[in-house]
Coordinates of C-alpha atoms and ligand atoms in Angstrom, one line a residue:
X1 CA -15.9 -2.2 -4.2
X2 CA -16.0 -2.9 -0.6
X3 CA -13.7 -6.5 -0.1
X4 CA -16.8 -8.2 1.3
X5 CA -19.4 -7.7 -1.7
X6 CA -15.7 -8.8 -3.7
X7 CA -15.7 -12.2 -1.8
X8 CA -19.4 -12.6 -2.2
X9 CA -19.1 -12.0 -5.9
X10 CA -16.0 -14.5 -6.2
X11 CA -18.0 -17.1 -3.8
X12 CA -20.6 -17.3 -6.6
X13 CA -18.5 -16.9 -9.2
X14 CA -16.3 -20.1 -8.0
X15 CA -19.9 -22.3 -7.7
X16 CA -20.3 -21.0 -11.3
X17 CA -17.3 -22.4 -12.4
X18 CA -16.4 -25.5 -10.4
X19 CA -19.9 -27.2 -11.1
X20 CA -19.2 -28.3 -13.9
X21 CA -15.7 -29.5 -13.3
X22 CA -17.0 -31.6 -10.6
X23 CA -20.0 -33.2 -12.7
X24 CA -17.3 -33.9 -15.6
X25 CA -14.7 -36.0 -15.8
X26 CA -12.1 -34.6 -17.9
X27 CA -12.0 -35.6 -21.4
X28 CA -9.9 -37.5 -23.2
X29 CA -8.2 -39.0 -20.0
X30 CA -9.5 -42.0 -17.4
X31 CA -9.5 -41.3 -13.8
X32 CA -7.0 -42.7 -12.0
X33 CA -4.5 -43.4 -14.9
X34 CA -0.8 -42.7 -13.8
X35 CA -0.6 -39.3 -15.6
X36 CA -0.7 -35.7 -15.0
X37 CA -1.9 -32.9 -18.2
X38 CA 0.5 -30.4 -17.5
X39 CA 0.1 -26.6 -19.5
X40 CA 2.2 -24.1 -19.3
X41 CA 4.4 -21.4 -21.4
X42 CA 7.9 -23.4 -22.1
X43 CA 8.1 -23.5 -25.8
X44 CA 11.5 -22.4 -26.5
X45 CA 14.8 -25.1 -26.7
X46 CA 15.9 -24.1 -22.9
X47 CA 12.3 -24.1 -21.3
X48 CA 11.7 -27.4 -22.9
X49 CA 15.1 -28.7 -21.5
X50 CA 13.4 -27.5 -18.4
X51 CA 10.5 -29.5 -18.6
X52 CA 11.4 -32.7 -19.9
X53 CA 13.7 -32.3 -16.5
X54 CA 10.6 -31.9 -14.4
X55 CA 8.9 -34.9 -16.8
X56 CA 11.9 -37.0 -16.0
X57 CA 11.6 -36.4 -11.8
X58 CA 7.4 -36.9 -12.3
X59 CA 8.5 -40.3 -13.9
X60 CA 10.9 -41.5 -11.0
X61 CA 7.3 -41.2 -9.5
X62 CA 5.6 -43.8 -12.0
X63 CA 3.5 -41.4 -13.4
X64 CA 3.3 -39.7 -16.8
X65 CA 3.9 -36.1 -17.6
X66 CA 1.4 -35.2 -20.3
X67 CA 2.2 -32.0 -22.1
X68 CA 0.7 -29.3 -22.8
X69 CA 2.6 -26.4 -24.1
X70 CA 0.9 -23.4 -25.4
X71 CA 3.4 -20.9 -27.1
X72 CA 4.1 -17.4 -26.1
X73 CA 6.0 -15.5 -24.6
X74 CA 5.6 -14.0 -20.7
X75 CA 2.5 -16.6 -21.0
X76 CA 0.3 -14.2 -23.4
X77 CA -1.2 -17.4 -25.4
X78 CA -1.3 -19.4 -22.2
X79 CA -3.6 -17.5 -19.7
X80 CA -6.3 -17.7 -22.0
X81 CA -5.9 -21.0 -23.0
X82 CA -6.3 -21.9 -19.2
X83 CA -9.3 -19.5 -18.7
X84 CA -10.6 -21.0 -21.6
X85 CA -10.1 -25.1 -20.4
X86 CA -11.4 -24.4 -17.3
X87 CA -14.7 -22.6 -18.1
X88 CA -15.7 -25.4 -20.0
X89 CA -15.2 -27.4 -17.1
X90 CA -11.7 -29.2 -19.0
X91 CA -8.8 -27.5 -16.9
X92 CA -5.7 -28.7 -16.6
X93 CA -4.4 -31.2 -13.9
X94 CA -1.1 -28.9 -13.0
X95 CA -0.4 -26.1 -14.5
X96 CA 2.0 -22.6 -14.5
X97 CA 0.5 -20.1 -12.9
X98 CA 2.9 -17.6 -11.4
X99 CA 2.8 -14.8 -8.8
X100 CA -0.1 -12.8 -8.4
X101 CA -2.3 -15.1 -10.4
X102 CA -1.8 -18.0 -8.3
X103 CA -4.2 -15.8 -5.6
X104 CA -6.6 -15.1 -8.3
X105 CA -6.9 -18.5 -9.2
X106 CA -7.2 -20.4 -5.5
X107 CA -9.7 -17.0 -4.4
X108 CA -12.0 -19.2 -7.0
X109 CA -11.5 -22.5 -4.3
X110 CA -10.0 -24.3 -7.5
X111 CA -6.5 -25.0 -6.4
X112 CA -5.5 -28.0 -4.7
X113 CA -4.3 -27.0 -1.2
X114 CA -0.5 -28.4 -1.2
X115 CA -0.4 -28.5 2.7
X116 CA 0.5 -32.4 3.6
X117 CA 3.5 -32.1 0.8
X118 CA 4.3 -29.3 2.1
X119 CA 4.9 -30.0 5.8
X120 CA 6.2 -33.3 5.3
X121 CA 9.3 -31.8 2.9
X122 CA 9.8 -28.7 6.0
X123 CA 8.8 -25.9 2.8
X124 CA 8.4 -22.8 5.6
X125 CA 12.1 -24.0 6.6
X126 CA 13.4 -24.9 3.4
X127 CA 12.2 -21.8 1.3
X128 CA 13.4 -18.3 0.9
X129 CA 10.2 -16.6 2.8
X130 CA 9.3 -14.4 -0.1
X131 CA 8.8 -17.5 -2.0
X132 CA 7.1 -19.4 1.0
X133 CA 4.4 -16.4 1.0
X134 CA 3.9 -16.6 -2.7
X135 CA 2.9 -19.9 -2.7
X136 CA 0.0 -19.3 -0.1
X137 CA -3.5 -18.1 -0.2
X138 CA -4.9 -17.7 3.3
X139 CA -2.8 -19.7 4.9
X140 CA -2.9 -22.9 2.8
X141 CA -0.1 -23.2 0.5
X142 CA -1.7 -23.7 -3.1
X143 CA 1.2 -23.5 -5.7
X144 CA 5.0 -26.1 -5.9
X145 CA 7.6 -23.4 -6.7
X146 CA 10.4 -24.2 -9.2
X147 CA 12.8 -21.8 -9.8
X148 CA 14.1 -18.2 -9.7
X149 CA 14.4 -16.2 -12.3
X150 CA 16.6 -13.0 -12.7
X151 CA 14.9 -9.7 -14.6
X152 CA 17.4 -7.3 -14.2
X153 CA 20.1 -9.0 -16.7
X154 CA 22.1 -7.4 -18.9
X155 CA 24.0 -9.8 -21.2
X156 CA 27.0 -8.4 -23.1
X157 CA 29.3 -10.3 -26.2
X158 CA 32.0 -11.1 -24.5
X159 CA 34.3 -10.8 -27.8
X160 CA 32.7 -7.7 -28.8
X161 CA 33.4 -5.8 -25.6
X162 CA 37.3 -7.3 -25.8
X163 CA 37.8 -6.1 -29.4
X164 CA 36.9 -2.4 -28.8
X165 CA 38.3 -2.7 -24.9
X166 CA 35.3 -2.4 -22.9
X167 CA 34.1 -3.0 -19.5
X168 CA 30.7 -4.2 -19.1
X169 CA 28.7 -0.8 -18.0
X170 CA 28.0 -0.4 -13.8
X171 CA 26.3 2.9 -14.5
X172 CA 24.1 4.6 -16.4
X173 CA 26.8 7.1 -18.1
X174 CA 28.9 3.7 -18.4
X175 CA 26.3 2.5 -20.4
X176 CA 25.8 5.3 -23.1
X177 CA 29.4 5.5 -23.3
X178 CA 29.8 1.7 -23.9
X179 CA 27.2 2.1 -27.0
X180 CA 28.9 5.0 -28.6
X181 CA 31.9 3.4 -28.7
X182 CA 30.1 0.3 -30.1
X183 CA 28.3 2.6 -32.6
X184 CA 31.8 4.0 -33.9
X185 CA 32.2 1.0 -34.3
X186 CA 29.9 0.3 -37.0
X187 CA 28.1 -2.6 -34.0
X188 CA 24.5 -1.9 -32.8
X189 CA 25.3 -1.5 -29.0
X190 CA 21.2 -3.1 -28.4
X191 CA 18.7 -5.4 -29.3
X192 CA 15.4 -6.0 -27.6
X193 CA 11.9 -5.7 -29.4
X194 CA 9.0 -4.2 -29.1
X195 CA 6.6 -6.4 -28.1
X196 CA 4.5 -4.5 -25.8
X197 CA 5.9 -7.3 -22.3
X198 CA 9.7 -6.8 -23.6
X199 CA 9.4 -3.3 -24.4
X200 CA 7.8 -3.0 -20.1
X201 CA 10.4 -5.7 -19.3
X202 CA 13.4 -3.4 -20.0
X203 CA 10.9 -0.5 -18.5
X204 CA 10.3 -2.1 -15.2
X205 CA 14.4 -2.8 -15.4
X206 CA 14.8 1.1 -15.8
X207 CA 12.5 1.8 -12.9
X208 CA 14.1 -0.1 -10.5
X209 CA 17.3 1.7 -11.4
X210 CA 16.2 5.4 -11.0
X211 CA 13.9 4.4 -8.3
X212 CA 15.1 1.7 -6.1
X213 CA 12.8 -1.1 -4.6
X214 CA 10.8 1.4 -2.4
X215 CA 9.6 3.4 -5.2
X216 CA 9.1 0.7 -7.7
X217 CA 6.5 -0.9 -5.6
X218 CA 5.6 2.4 -4.4
X219 CA 4.2 2.8 -8.4
X220 CA 3.5 -1.3 -9.4
X221 CA 2.4 -2.9 -5.9
X222 CA 0.9 0.2 -4.0
X223 CA -0.4 1.8 -7.3
X224 CA -0.2 5.1 -5.9
X225 CA -1.0 7.8 -8.5
X226 CA 1.0 10.3 -7.0
X227 CA 4.1 8.0 -7.3
X228 CA 3.4 8.5 -11.0
X229 CA 4.3 11.8 -11.1
X230 CA 7.6 11.8 -9.6
X231 CA 11.1 12.6 -11.0
X232 CA 11.9 8.8 -10.9
X233 CA 9.4 7.9 -13.4
X234 CA 10.4 10.7 -15.7
X235 CA 14.2 9.5 -15.8
X236 CA 13.4 5.9 -16.5
X237 CA 11.2 6.9 -19.5
X238 CA 13.8 9.1 -20.8
X239 CA 15.9 6.4 -20.2
X240 CA 13.5 4.1 -22.3
X241 CA 13.6 6.4 -24.9
X242 CA 17.7 6.7 -24.8
X243 CA 18.2 3.1 -25.0
X244 CA 15.6 2.8 -28.1
X245 CA 17.9 5.3 -29.8
X246 CA 20.5 2.8 -29.6
X247 CA 18.6 -0.3 -30.3
X248 CA 19.0 -2.5 -33.7
X249 CA 15.5 -1.8 -35.4
X250 CA 13.8 -0.5 -32.5
X251 CA 9.8 -0.9 -34.3
X252 CA 10.4 -4.7 -35.1
X253 CA 8.4 -7.0 -32.9
X254 CA 10.0 -10.5 -32.4
X255 CA 9.6 -13.2 -30.5
X256 CA 12.0 -13.2 -27.9
X257 CA 14.1 -16.4 -28.7
X258 CA 14.7 -14.1 -31.5
X259 CA 15.9 -11.7 -30.2
X260 CA 18.5 -14.3 -28.3
X261 CA 20.1 -15.8 -31.8
X262 CA 20.6 -12.1 -32.6
X263 CA 22.7 -11.4 -29.8
X264 CA 24.1 -14.2 -29.5
X265 CA 25.4 -13.7 -33.3
X266 CA 26.8 -11.1 -32.5
X267 CA 24.3 -8.5 -34.1
X268 CA 24.3 -6.4 -31.0
X269 CA 26.6 -5.8 -28.5
X270 CA 23.7 -6.2 -25.6
X271 CA 20.0 -7.3 -24.5
X272 CA 18.6 -6.9 -21.6
X273 CA 16.4 -9.7 -21.0
X274 CA 15.4 -12.2 -17.8
X275 CA 17.7 -15.4 -17.2
X276 CA 15.8 -17.2 -18.8
X277 CA 17.6 -16.4 -22.0
X278 CA 20.9 -17.8 -20.6
X279 CA 19.9 -20.6 -21.4
X280 CA 18.8 -20.0 -24.5
X281 CA 22.0 -19.2 -25.2
X282 CA 23.6 -22.1 -23.8
X283 CA 20.9 -24.3 -26.0
X284 CA 22.4 -22.1 -28.9
X285 CA 26.3 -23.3 -28.4
X286 CA 27.2 -20.1 -26.7
X287 CA 29.4 -20.8 -23.6
X288 CA 29.0 -18.2 -20.9
X289 CA 31.8 -16.3 -19.6
X290 CA 33.5 -17.4 -23.2
X291 CA 31.1 -15.8 -25.8
X292 CA 28.7 -13.6 -23.2
X293 CA 28.1 -12.9 -19.7
X294 CA 25.6 -11.2 -17.9
X295 CA 25.4 -8.4 -15.4
X296 CA 22.6 -6.7 -13.8
X297 CA 21.5 -3.5 -15.5
X298 CA 23.6 -0.7 -14.3
X299 CA 22.5 1.1 -11.7
X300 CA 20.3 -2.4 -9.6
X301 CA 23.6 -4.2 -9.0
X302 CA 22.3 -4.7 -5.1
X303 CA 18.9 -5.4 -6.4
X304 CA 17.1 -8.5 -7.4
X305 CA 13.7 -7.6 -10.3
X306 CA 12.3 -11.6 -9.6
X307 CA 9.5 -14.0 -10.7
X308 CA 9.1 -17.0 -9.7
X309 CA 8.1 -19.8 -11.5
X310 CA 5.4 -22.2 -9.4
X311 CA 3.6 -25.2 -10.9
X312 CA -0.5 -25.1 -8.9
X313 CA -2.9 -28.0 -9.5
X314 CA -6.6 -27.9 -10.3
X315 CA -8.5 -29.8 -8.0
X316 CA -10.9 -31.4 -10.3
X317 CA -13.2 -34.2 -8.9
X318 CA -9.7 -35.0 -7.0
X319 CA -9.1 -38.3 -8.6
X320 CA -5.2 -37.2 -9.3
X321 CA -4.7 -36.0 -6.1
X322 CA -2.3 -38.2 -5.6
X323 CA -0.6 -38.1 -8.1
X324 CA -0.7 -34.3 -7.8
X325 CA 0.8 -34.6 -4.8
X326 CA 3.3 -36.4 -5.8
X327 CA 4.6 -33.7 -8.9
X328 CA 4.9 -31.1 -6.3
X329 CA 6.9 -33.3 -4.4
X330 CA 8.9 -33.8 -6.9
X331 CA 10.0 -30.2 -8.2
X332 CA 10.8 -29.5 -5.0
X333 CA 13.3 -32.7 -4.1
X334 CA 16.8 -31.2 -4.4
X335 CA 17.8 -32.5 -7.7
X336 CA 15.0 -31.3 -9.3
X337 CA 15.2 -28.0 -7.8
X338 CA 19.1 -28.1 -9.3
X339 CA 18.8 -29.8 -12.3
X340 CA 15.8 -27.4 -13.4
X341 CA 17.5 -24.3 -12.7
X342 CA 20.6 -24.9 -14.7
X343 CA 18.6 -25.7 -17.9
X344 CA 15.9 -22.7 -17.1
X345 CA 18.4 -20.1 -16.4
X346 CA 16.8 -19.3 -13.0
X347 CA 18.2 -20.6 -9.3
X348 CA 16.3 -22.9 -7.1
X349 CA 13.8 -21.6 -4.5
X350 CA 15.7 -23.8 -1.7
X351 CA 17.8 -22.0 0.2
X352 CA 19.8 -25.2 1.2
X353 CA 20.7 -25.4 -2.4
X354 CA 24.5 -25.8 -3.4
X355 CA 26.1 -22.6 -5.1
X356 CA 29.5 -25.4 -6.7
X357 CA 27.0 -26.2 -9.5
X358 CA 26.0 -22.7 -10.1
X359 CA 27.5 -20.3 -13.1
X360 CA 28.8 -16.7 -12.7
X361 CA 25.5 -15.3 -13.7
X362 CA 23.5 -17.8 -10.9
X363 CA 25.6 -17.1 -8.5
X364 CA 25.2 -13.3 -8.8
X365 CA 21.4 -13.5 -8.9
X366 CA 21.4 -16.2 -5.4
X367 CA 23.1 -13.9 -3.8
X368 CA 21.1 -10.3 -4.3
X369 CA 18.1 -12.5 -3.9
X370 CA 19.3 -13.5 -0.8
X371 CA 19.8 -10.4 0.6
X372 CA 16.4 -10.6 1.6
X373 CA 13.0 -8.6 0.7
X374 CA 14.2 -5.2 1.2
X375 CA 16.8 -5.3 -1.9
X376 CA 13.7 -7.8 -4.0
X377 CA 11.4 -5.8 -6.4
X378 CA 9.0 -8.0 -8.5
X379 CA 8.2 -8.0 -11.9
X380 CA 5.5 -6.0 -12.8
X381 CA 5.4 -7.8 -16.2
X382 CA 5.8 -11.4 -15.0
X383 CA 3.2 -11.1 -12.6
X384 CA 4.8 -10.7 -10.0
X385 CA 3.8 -7.3 -8.4
X386 CA -0.2 -6.1 -9.9
X387 CA -2.9 -8.3 -11.2
X388 CA -3.1 -9.1 -14.5
X389 CA -5.5 -6.0 -15.5
X390 CA -3.6 -3.7 -14.2
X391 CA -0.5 -5.4 -15.2
X392 CA -1.9 -5.5 -18.7
X393 CA -3.3 -1.7 -18.5
X394 CA 0.4 -0.5 -17.3
X395 CA 2.4 -2.4 -19.8
X396 CA -0.2 -0.6 -22.6
X397 CA 0.9 2.6 -21.1
X398 CA 4.9 2.2 -21.4
X399 CA 4.3 0.8 -24.9
X400 CA 2.0 3.2 -26.0
X401 CA 5.0 5.9 -24.6
X402 CA 7.9 3.8 -26.8
X403 CA 6.0 3.3 -29.9
X404 CA 5.4 7.1 -30.2
X405 CA 8.2 9.3 -30.1
X406 CA 6.3 12.7 -30.1
X407 CA 4.9 11.8 -26.3
X408 CA 6.3 13.4 -23.7
X409 CA 7.3 11.5 -20.7
X410 CA 5.4 14.2 -18.9
X411 CA 2.2 12.7 -20.8
X412 CA 2.7 9.2 -20.0
X413 CA 2.7 10.5 -16.4
X414 CA -0.7 11.6 -16.3
X415 CA -1.6 9.1 -18.6
X416 CA -0.7 6.2 -15.6
X417 CA -1.4 8.5 -12.5
X418 CA -5.1 8.7 -14.5
X419 CA -5.3 4.9 -14.7
X420 CA -3.6 4.4 -11.8
X421 CA -6.4 6.3 -9.5
X422 CA -9.2 4.1 -11.8
X423 CA -7.5 0.9 -11.1
X424 CA -7.3 2.1 -7.0
X425 CA -11.0 3.0 -7.1
X426 CA -12.3 -0.9 -8.8
X427 CA -10.5 -2.6 -6.0
X428 CA -9.4 -0.3 -3.2
X429 CA -6.3 -1.4 -4.0
X430 CA -4.5 1.0 -1.6
X431 CA -6.5 -0.5 1.6
X432 CA -6.2 -4.3 0.9
X433 CA -3.8 -6.9 1.0
X434 CA -2.4 -6.8 -2.2
X435 CA -0.6 -9.9 -2.2
X436 CA 2.3 -11.6 -0.5
X437 CA 4.5 -9.4 -2.4
X438 CA 5.0 -6.2 -1.4
X439 CA 7.1 -6.8 2.9
X440 CA 5.1 -3.7 4.1
X441 CA 2.0 -5.5 4.6
X442 CA 3.3 -9.0 5.4
Ligands
LIG501 C1 8.1 -17.0 -17.1 C2 9.6 -18.2 -17.7 C3 9.4 -18.2 -18.9 C4 9.5 -16.5 -19.9 C5 9.4 -16.7 -21.2 C6 8.0 -16.2 -17.5 O1 7.0 -15.3 -17.5 O2 8.0 -17.1 -15.7 O3 9.1 -19.5 -17.2 O4 10.5 -18.6 -19.1 O5 8.6 -15.9 -19.3 O6 8.3 -17.1 -21.8

């Protein structure tokens, strides 16, 4: 579809959506009351702790945080609830919208522009360039950034590794060697879930390891069908299958919080997950660098596979603009940034954040992200690389390959190439601006 007609279509949709929003006050909440309803998917112990930190900083401004938490790792449920609430004219005041989704909502004209807050807080200077671009849409700031998560994080159990005299692996052969030794000692090497987004999280790690950030972007951001025929994709698929063989209950679909618990109890020695799992382990009473540590997934040492959490504000009838701006300002304060990331497992989005209070995992993440765009890769699963439709379709293909051991990597490559061709035709991605996450397009 040509870009012009797509814009027109979006504009029409915006009219349809915003009409009821402008006419109806949000039910159950009196206009002008000093409270904001915040929709998010932070329901684990570490996530709740982080939300409480934000609520406390908002309370400092005299505003109450009304919590609207929708369970479901990676925001599967929250996204659906948000869409239906907006269509019903009941948009929340603030919501966790991340990555490419920010642009999708902003394009509909539904998000409050936060330029005033951003200018007076000098966000331009304070933010890492990647984050700065991520919260902008058509020249306006439309979201307040919270923290940067590192997805290429391999957790390992320090006691099990010490008992077997193992060093944390830095290459794939070292990973396999450690896995063999663990299994020979009767320890499951890896715990992962077969839930589609979790499988795809492991896979995007393996793809970054086999292809590096440029190739990763070629496949997931530019969505080039040629890239799907590449040997680096075949290698990542083979490694996904090999990793499956090292897992405790590889076909079991469990929430990520369950996998964290199993890892914490020592039921398996390693676990690949975004660093929010570090916060969860802390809440469960496990100490970093005593019970567990984290290293970048083997082969991704110099890279940062990132997901940035952000809060966007719905315009609604503008009656809450003052409070919404205060929330945006509050979350960017150095204190909130430090406290939030300490509770959430992420690192601050501010370049002037102090490293003194960071643990070893956060310091490593901070340094890797600080290397700049060439070392960074946007997480597909966590919406940093592609729109919702592409993301869901690619995740489904990876999951299919993972579940069906008889499927050859070449077959999945063919299917992915076909899928990318279809997605390209639909959105003309290759010629259009596809988001701030692709440094070649900035
Ligand atoms: C979000 C994190 C959240 C994680 C698990 C990610 O998409 O960015 O904030 O902790 O999902 O639900």
